[in-house]
XYZ file of C-alpha atoms in Angstrom:
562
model
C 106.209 32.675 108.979
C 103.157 35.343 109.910
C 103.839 38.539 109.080
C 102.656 40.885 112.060
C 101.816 44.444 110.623
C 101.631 45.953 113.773
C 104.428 48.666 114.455
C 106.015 49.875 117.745
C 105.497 53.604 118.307
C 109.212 54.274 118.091
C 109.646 52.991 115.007
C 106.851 54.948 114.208
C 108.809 58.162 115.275
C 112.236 57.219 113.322
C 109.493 56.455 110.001
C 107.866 60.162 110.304
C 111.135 62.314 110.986
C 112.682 60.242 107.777
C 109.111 61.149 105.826
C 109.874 64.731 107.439
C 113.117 65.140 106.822
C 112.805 64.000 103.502
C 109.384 64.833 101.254
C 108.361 67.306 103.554
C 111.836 69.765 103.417
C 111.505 70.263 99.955
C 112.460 73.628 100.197
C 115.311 73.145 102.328
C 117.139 70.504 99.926
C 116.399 72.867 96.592
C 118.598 75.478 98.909
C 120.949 72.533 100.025
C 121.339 71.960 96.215
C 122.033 75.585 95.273
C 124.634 75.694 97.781
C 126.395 73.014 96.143
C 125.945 73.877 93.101
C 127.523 77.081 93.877
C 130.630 75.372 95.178
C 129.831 77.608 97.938
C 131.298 75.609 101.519
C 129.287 72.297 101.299
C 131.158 69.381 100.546
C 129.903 65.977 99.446
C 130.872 64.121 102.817
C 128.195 67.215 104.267
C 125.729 66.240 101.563
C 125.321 62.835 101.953
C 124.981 63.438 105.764
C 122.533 65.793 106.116
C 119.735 63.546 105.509
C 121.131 61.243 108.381
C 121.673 64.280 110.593
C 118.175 65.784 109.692
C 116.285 62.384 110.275
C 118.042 61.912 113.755
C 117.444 65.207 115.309
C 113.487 64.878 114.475
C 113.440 61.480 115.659
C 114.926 62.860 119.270
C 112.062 65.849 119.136
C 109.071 63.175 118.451
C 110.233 60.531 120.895
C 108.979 62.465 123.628
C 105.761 62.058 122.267
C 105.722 58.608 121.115
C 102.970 57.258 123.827
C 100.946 54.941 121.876
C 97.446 56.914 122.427
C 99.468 60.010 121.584
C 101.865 59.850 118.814
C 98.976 59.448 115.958
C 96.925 62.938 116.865
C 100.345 64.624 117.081
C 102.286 63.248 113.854
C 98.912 63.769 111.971
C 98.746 67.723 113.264
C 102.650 67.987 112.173
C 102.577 66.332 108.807
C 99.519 68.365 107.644
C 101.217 71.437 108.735
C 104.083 70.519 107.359
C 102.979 69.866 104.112
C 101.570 73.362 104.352
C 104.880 74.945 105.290
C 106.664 72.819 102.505
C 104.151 73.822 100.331
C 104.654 77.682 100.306
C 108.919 77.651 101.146
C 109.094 75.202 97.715
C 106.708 76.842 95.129
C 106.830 80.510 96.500
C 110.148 80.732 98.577
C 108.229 81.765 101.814
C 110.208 81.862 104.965
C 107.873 81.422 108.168
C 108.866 84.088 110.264
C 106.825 85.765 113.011
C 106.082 88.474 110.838
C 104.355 85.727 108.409
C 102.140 84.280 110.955
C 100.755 87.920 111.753
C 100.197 88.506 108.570
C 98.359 85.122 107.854
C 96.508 85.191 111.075
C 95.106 88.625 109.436
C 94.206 87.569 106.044
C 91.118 87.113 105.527
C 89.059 84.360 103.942
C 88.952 86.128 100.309
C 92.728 86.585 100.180
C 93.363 83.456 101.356
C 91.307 81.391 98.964
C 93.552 82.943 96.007
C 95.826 80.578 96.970
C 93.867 77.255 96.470
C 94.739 75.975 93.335
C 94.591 72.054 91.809
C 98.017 71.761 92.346
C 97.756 72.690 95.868
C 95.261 70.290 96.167
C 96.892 67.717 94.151
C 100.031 67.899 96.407
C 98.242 68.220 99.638
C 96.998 65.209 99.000
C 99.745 63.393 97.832
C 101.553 64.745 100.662
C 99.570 64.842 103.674
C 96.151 63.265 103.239
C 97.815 59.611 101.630
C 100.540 59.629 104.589
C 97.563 60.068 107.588
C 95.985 57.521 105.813
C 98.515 54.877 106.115
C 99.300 56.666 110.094
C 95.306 55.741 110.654
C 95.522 52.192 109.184
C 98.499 50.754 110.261
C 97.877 49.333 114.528
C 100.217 50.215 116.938
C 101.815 47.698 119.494
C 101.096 47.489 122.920
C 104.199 47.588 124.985
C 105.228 47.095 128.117
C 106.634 49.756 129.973
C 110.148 48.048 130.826
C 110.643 47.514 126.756
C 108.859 51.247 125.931
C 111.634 52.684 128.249
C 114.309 50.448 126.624
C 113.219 50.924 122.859
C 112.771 54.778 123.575
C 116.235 54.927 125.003
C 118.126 53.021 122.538
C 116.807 55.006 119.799
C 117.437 58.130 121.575
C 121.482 56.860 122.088
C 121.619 55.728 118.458
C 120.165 59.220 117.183
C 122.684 61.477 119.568
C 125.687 58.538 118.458
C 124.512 59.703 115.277
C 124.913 63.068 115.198
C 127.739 63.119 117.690
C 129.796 61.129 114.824
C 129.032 63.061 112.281
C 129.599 66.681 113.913
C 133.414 64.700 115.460
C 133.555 63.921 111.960
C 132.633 66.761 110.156
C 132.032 69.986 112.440
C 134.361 72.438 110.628
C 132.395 71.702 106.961
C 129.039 71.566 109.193
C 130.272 75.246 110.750
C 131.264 76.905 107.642
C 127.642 75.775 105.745
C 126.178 77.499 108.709
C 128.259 81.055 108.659
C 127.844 81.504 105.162
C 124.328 80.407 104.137
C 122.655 82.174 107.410
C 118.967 81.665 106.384
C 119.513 78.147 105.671
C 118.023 77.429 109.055
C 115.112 79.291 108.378
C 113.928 77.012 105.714
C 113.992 73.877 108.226
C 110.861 72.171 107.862
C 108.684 72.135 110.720
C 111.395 73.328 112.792
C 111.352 76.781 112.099
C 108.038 77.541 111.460
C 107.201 76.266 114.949
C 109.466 78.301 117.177
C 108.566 81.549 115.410
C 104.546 80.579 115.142
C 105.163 80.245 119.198
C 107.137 83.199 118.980
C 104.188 85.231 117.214
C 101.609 83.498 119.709
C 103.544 84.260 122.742
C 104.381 88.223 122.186
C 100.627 88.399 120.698
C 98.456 86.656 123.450
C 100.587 86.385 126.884
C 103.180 89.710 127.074
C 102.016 91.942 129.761
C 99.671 94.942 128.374
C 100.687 97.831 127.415
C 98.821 101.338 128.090
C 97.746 103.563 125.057
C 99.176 106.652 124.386
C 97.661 109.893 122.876
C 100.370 111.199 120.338
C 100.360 114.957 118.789
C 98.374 116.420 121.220
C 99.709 119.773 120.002
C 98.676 119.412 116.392
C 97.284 122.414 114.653
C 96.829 124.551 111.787
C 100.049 126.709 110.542
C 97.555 129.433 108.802
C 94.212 128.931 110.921
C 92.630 130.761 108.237
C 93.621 128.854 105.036
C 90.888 126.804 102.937
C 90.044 123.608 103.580
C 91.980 120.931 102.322
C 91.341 117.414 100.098
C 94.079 114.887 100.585
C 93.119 111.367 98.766
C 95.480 108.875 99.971
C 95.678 106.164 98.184
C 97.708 102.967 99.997
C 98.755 100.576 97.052
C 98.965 96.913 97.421
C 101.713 94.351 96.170
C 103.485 96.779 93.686
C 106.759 97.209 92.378
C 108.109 100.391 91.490
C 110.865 98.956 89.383
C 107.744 97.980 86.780
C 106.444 101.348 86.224
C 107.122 103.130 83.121
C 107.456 106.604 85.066
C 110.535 105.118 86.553
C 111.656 104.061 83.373
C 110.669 100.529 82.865
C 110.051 99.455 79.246
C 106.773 98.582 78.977
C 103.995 101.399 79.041
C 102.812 100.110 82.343
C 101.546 104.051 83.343
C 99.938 105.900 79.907
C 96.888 107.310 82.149
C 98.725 109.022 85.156
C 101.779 110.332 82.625
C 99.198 112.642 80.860
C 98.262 114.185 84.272
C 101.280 115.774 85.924
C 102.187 113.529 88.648
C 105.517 113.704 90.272
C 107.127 109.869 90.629
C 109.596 108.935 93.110
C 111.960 106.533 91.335
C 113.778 105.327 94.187
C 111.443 104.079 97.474
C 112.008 101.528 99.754
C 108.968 99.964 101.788
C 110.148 98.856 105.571
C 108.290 95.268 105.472
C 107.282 93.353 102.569
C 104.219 92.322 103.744
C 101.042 94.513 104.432
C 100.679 93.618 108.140
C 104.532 94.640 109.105
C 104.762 97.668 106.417
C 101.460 99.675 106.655
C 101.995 100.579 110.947
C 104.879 101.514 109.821
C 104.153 103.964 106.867
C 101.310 105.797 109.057
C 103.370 105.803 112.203
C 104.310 109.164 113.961
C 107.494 107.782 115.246
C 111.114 108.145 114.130
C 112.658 105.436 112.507
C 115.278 104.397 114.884
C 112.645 104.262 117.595
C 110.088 102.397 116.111
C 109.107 99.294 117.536
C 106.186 96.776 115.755
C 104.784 95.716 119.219
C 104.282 99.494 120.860
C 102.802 100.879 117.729
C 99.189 99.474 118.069
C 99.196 101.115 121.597
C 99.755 104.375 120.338
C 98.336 107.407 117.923
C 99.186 107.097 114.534
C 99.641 109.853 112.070
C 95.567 109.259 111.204
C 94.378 109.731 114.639
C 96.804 113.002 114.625
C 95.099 114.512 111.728
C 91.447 113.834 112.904
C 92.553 115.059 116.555
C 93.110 118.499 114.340
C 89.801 118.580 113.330
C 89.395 116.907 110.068
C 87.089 114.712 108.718
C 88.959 111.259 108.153
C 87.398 108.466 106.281
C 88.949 104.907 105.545
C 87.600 102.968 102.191
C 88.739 99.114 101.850
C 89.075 96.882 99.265
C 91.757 94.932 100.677
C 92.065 92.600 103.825
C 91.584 95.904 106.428
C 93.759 98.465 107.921
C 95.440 96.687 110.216
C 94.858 98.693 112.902
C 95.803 102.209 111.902
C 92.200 103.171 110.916
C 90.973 101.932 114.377
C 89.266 105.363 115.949
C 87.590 107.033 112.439
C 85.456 105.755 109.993
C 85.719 102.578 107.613
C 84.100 100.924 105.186
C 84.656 97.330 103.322
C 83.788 97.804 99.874
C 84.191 94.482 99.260
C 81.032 93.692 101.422
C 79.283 96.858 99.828
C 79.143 95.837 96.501
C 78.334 91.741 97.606
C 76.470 91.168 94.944
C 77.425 93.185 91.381
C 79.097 90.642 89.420
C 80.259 93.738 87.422
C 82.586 95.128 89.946
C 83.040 91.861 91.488
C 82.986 88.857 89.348
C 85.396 86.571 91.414
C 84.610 85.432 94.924
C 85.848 87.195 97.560
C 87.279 90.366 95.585
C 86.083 93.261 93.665
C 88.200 95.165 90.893
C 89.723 98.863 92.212
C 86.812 100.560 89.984
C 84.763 100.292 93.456
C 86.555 103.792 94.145
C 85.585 105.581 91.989
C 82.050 105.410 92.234
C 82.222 105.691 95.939
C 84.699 108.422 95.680
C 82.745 109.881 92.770
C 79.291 110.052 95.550
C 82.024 111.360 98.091
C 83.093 114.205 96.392
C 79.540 115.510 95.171
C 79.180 117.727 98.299
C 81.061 120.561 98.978
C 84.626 120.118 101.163
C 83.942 122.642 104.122
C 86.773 121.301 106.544
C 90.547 119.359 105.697
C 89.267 116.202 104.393
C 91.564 112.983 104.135
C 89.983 110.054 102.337
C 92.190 106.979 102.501
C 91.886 103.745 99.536
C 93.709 100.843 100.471
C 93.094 99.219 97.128
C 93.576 95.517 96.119
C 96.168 96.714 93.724
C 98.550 93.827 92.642
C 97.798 91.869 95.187
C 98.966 87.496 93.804
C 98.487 85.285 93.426
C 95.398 85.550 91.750
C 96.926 88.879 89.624
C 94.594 87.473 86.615
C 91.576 88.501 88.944
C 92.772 92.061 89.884
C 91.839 93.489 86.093
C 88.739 93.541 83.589
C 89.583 91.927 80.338
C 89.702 94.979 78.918
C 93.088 95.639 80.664
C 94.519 92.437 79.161
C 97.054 95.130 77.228
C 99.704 92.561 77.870
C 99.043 88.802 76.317
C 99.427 86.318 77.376
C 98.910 86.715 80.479
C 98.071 83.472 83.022
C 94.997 83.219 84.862
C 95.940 80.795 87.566
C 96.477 80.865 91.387
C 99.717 78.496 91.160
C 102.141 81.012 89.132
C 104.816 78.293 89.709
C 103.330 76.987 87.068
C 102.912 79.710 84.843
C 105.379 80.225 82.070
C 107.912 83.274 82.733
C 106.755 85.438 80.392
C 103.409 84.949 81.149
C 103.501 85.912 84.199
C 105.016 89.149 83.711
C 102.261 90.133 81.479
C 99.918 89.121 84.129
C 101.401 91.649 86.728
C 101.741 94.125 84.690
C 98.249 94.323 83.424
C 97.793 94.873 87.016
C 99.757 97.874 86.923
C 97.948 98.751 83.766
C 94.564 98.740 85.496
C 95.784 100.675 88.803
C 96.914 103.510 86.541
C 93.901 103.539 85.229
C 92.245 103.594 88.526
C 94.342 106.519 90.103
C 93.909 108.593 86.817
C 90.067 108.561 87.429
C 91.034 109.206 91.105
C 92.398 112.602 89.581
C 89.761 113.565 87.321
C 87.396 112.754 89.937
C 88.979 115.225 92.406
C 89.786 117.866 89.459
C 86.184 117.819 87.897
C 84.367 117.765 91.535
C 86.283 120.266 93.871
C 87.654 122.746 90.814
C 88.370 124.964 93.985
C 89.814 122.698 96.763
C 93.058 123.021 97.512
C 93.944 119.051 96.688
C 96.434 116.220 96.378
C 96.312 112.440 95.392
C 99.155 110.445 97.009
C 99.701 106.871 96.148
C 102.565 104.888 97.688
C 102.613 100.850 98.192
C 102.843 99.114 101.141
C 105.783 96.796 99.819
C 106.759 94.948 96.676
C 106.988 91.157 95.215
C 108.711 88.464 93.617
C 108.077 87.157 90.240
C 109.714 83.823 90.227
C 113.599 85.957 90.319
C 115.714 83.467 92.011
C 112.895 80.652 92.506
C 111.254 83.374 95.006
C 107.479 84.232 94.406
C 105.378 86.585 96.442
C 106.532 88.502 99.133
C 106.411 88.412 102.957
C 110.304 87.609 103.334
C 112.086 88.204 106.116
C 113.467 92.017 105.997
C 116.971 90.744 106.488
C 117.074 88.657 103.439
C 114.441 89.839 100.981
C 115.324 91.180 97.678
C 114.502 94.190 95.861
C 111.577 93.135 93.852
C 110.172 92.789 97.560
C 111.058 96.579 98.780
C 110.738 98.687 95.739
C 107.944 100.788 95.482
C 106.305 103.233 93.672
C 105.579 106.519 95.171
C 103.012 109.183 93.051
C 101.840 112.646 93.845
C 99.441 114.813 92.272
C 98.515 118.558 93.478
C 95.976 120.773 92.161
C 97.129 123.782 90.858
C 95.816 126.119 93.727
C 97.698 123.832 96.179
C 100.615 124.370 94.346
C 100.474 127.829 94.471
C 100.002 127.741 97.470
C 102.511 125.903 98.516
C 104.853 127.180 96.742
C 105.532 124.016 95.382
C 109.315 124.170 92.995
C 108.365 121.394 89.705
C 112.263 121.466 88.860
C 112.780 121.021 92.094
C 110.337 118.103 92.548
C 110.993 116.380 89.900
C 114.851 116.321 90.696
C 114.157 114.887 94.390
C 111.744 112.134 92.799
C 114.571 111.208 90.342
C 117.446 111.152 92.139
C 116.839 110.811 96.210
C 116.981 107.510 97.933
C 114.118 107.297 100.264
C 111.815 104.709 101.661
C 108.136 104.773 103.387
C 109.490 105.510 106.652
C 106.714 107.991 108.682
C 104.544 108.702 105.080
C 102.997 110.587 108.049
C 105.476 113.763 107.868
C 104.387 113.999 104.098
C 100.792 114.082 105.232
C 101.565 116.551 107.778
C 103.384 119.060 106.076
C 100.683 118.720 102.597
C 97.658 119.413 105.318
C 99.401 122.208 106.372
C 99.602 120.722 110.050
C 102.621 121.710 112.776
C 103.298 119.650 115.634
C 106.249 118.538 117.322
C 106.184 115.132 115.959
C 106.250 116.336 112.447
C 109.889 116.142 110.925
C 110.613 118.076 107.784
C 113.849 115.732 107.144
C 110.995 112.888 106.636
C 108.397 115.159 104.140
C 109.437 114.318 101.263
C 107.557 117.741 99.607
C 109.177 119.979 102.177
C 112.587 120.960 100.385
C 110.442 122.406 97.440
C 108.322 124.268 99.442
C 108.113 128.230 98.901
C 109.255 128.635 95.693
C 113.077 127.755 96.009
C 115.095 127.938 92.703
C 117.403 124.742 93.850
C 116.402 121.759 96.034
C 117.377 122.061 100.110
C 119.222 119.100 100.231
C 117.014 116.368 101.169
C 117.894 113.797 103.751
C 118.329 110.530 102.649
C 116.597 108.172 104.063
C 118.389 104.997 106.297
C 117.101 102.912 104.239
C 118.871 99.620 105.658
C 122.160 97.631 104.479
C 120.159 94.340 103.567
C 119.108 95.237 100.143
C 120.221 98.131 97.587
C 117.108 100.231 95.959
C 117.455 99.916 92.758
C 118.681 102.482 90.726
């Protein structure tokens, strides 16, 4: 008998939501797994349907599509982004929310090639580029429309029969999986990451436009006849506050900045946990409970308040841009400055922190003659590359790993590798301070670091960050906060130590409107600035005991750690 290799487009369908359902949903049956592991609702009838469930419901949302001209562009577009998807939610524990795709669509190509690794290749391969091979090779049947209609159909009533019989027979287990494992869903491969990439494309490209408005119009001086002021804002990337050793983690992850005086918050929670959701956020001039992601970029921030009040405002890079909130003053990517010194910038696509401080350094050389805010978003601890964000001579903690695919790295390890990180961006803000105390003796001044969210070291099987809010855990929200004053701003300020240093200790806070902070230190008043959101404000004037601070609503997903 001749053996006819040719294959009808629907079977074709039912072969790519069982290749779909299966390889490509890694991440989905690790959580599947955990969940009955746990004992926690699934049952075994539940786990041995799922598959058949999972396979039927793709094979109804690619029948559609099965013309024979069609059916190969469009399964070879999903299984290479599916591959990608099941790449990240397996090794890292990414969930592709609408958040995600803004903040991939805003990487840029040196942050993004930190990821490429061999065993990204290796797998993409094995998973994507050997499956469109076979799709390419194997001929499709030509068939008639009478038996396209009637193959199409039947396997359309034999995938609804299918998961008809199993809900009849199993909706209450079915039900109960779904109420108490609620981001179970979210890791449904391509599913998922399709409705919220169309979500993301949709409220980007085709809502109606919305018309800017000028915040803080009213901003001005308190004492018109003050000095000038120095504030060097430093916007930290990918760091956790719970590995700092002025917050009272083990390891001596801070022995430059502890010398100097700084005042560390011990208990801050960042809104997003990625850069593109948190950093609006941190510089935004409106309350909390009012603050909405998709009016922000049509509005002043707290930067375009400060320069409206005169001062000179200046926005130094070394990370993958502002996004947005620097759009109206000036800006420079030091990454594309310092193209070219292998010193400062050995690895492709990103430079160490020490770019600062010899930009800073040139800065600062000239006398401040009005309020002066210089903002560093630094490349900090941004992963995974966290091997490339420090000189050898910061390898203080060994071994460290110095690979992109930190799946792979042992625990341990990888730990060391972060932390160096830390090491080196202690480093970096203590020359910040010297820079600022050795060049403007006589500036009133400040140096405020705070991070634009946390990350995940492999706790839980979750690397990274960029989870949902809802969901993410602490590593992803804890962050460290730092300020430094000058002893003339101090004074005159007012500033309380004691009472400082018990706020930083014991208050729960999180990065909600940094811009109040900002305010109040430039010694700004407007009605948009809120002294329950300055975190410096209660130990202003030389008060013996704290004003009781506001704490911050900080949500009711996640706990800051204590």
């Amino acid at each position: 008998m001749r053996i006819s290799w040719n294959m009808s487009p629907v079977w074709l369908c039912l072969l790519a939501a069982f290749y779909l359902a299966s390889a490509l949903n890694l991440g989905f049956w690790e959580k599947i797994a955990e969940i009955y592991a746990a004992g926690d609702s699934i049952s075994l009838p539940v786990l041995l349907t799922v598959p058949l469930a999972l396979t039927a419901l793709l094979n109804l949302a690619l029948l559609p599509l099965s013309a024979r001209r069609l059916i190969k562009p469009v399964l070879t577009f999903i299984i290479l982004t599916a591959a990608l998807f099941n790449y990240a939610m397996f090794h890292y524990g990414v969930i592709f929310d609408d958040n995600m795709f803004a903040n991939v669509v805003q990487t840029d190509i040196g942050e993004s090639s930190s990821y490429l690794s061999a065993t990204f290749i290796i797998e993409l391969a094995l998973m994507a580029a050997l499956p469109l091979a076979l799709l390419w090779i194997v001929p499709l049947q030509k068939l008639s429309i009478k038996k396209a209609v009637w193959q199409r159909g039947l396997s359309a009533v034999l995938s609804v029969a299918l998961v008809a019989g199993i809900a009849a027979a199993h909706f209450d287990d079915y039900a109960a999986v779904g109420r108490n494992n609620k981001t179970l869903r979210k890791v449904i491969n391509p599913v998922y990451p399709y409705k919220q990439a169309y979500k993301y494309i949709h409220e980007t490209y085709f809502d109606d436009p919305v018309a800017y408005r000028e915040l803080a119009q009213d901003i001005k001086r308190k004492d018109a006849g003050r000095p000038p002021r120095l504030i060097v804002m430093v916007l930290g990337e990918t760091q956790r506050g719970m590995n700092y050793s002025l917050n009272g983690y083990e390891r001596p992850t801070n022995p430059y900045t502890e010398k100097l005086g700084v005042t560390s918050f011990r208990h801050v929670r960042s809104y997003g946990t990625a850069t593109t959701i948190s950093v609006p956020y941190m510089f935004s001039l409106t309350p909390e409970n009012a603050y909405d992601a998709d009016i922000e970029p049509h509005q002043d921030n707290v930067i375009d308040a400060i320069a409206r009040s005169g001062a000179y405002m200046s926005w130094l890079d070394n990370d993958s841009g502002c996004k947005g909130v620097c759009k109206k003053i000036e800006t420079r990517n030091l990454r594309e400055e310092y193209t070219g010194n292998t010193e400062l910038c050995p690895h492709k696509g990103s430079c160490y922190d020490a770019v600062f401080i010899e930009t800073l350094g040139k800065m600062l050389e000239k006398p401040i003659e009005k309020d002066t805010v210089i903002t560093l978003h630094v490349m900090g601890s941004h992963g995974p590359s966290y091997w490339q964000r420090y000189p050898d001579a910061f390898r203080v903690f060994t071994p460290d790993c110095p690979q992109n695919d930190i799946q792979n790295c042992e625990r341990q390890a990888l730990v060391n590798t972060y932390d160096n990180t830390i090491v080196y961006s202690d480093y970096v803000l203590s020359e910040i301070i010297e820079l600022i105390k050795t060049r403007q003796p006589q500036t009133d001044s400040s140096m405020i670091f705070m991070s634009d969210h946390g990350e995940s070291l492999g706790e839980k099987g979750i690397y990274l960050h960029g989870m949902p809010r809802s969901i993410a855990p602490a590593e992803q929200h804890h962050v460290p906060f730092i300020v430094w004053m000058s002893d003339s701003l101090r004074t005159r300020e007012g500033m309380n130590t004691a009472c400082l240093a018990r706020i930083a200790a014991e208050t729960k806070i999180d990065n909600a409107n940094l811009s109040s902070t900002l305010l109040g230190i430039m010694g700004l008043e407007t009605k948009l600035y809120d002294p329950a959101r300055d975190y410096l404000a209660p130990c202003r004037g030389a008060r013996e005991t704290p004003k009781t601070v506001q704490n911050q609503k900080i949500g009711t997903e996640q706990p800051v750690p204590e």
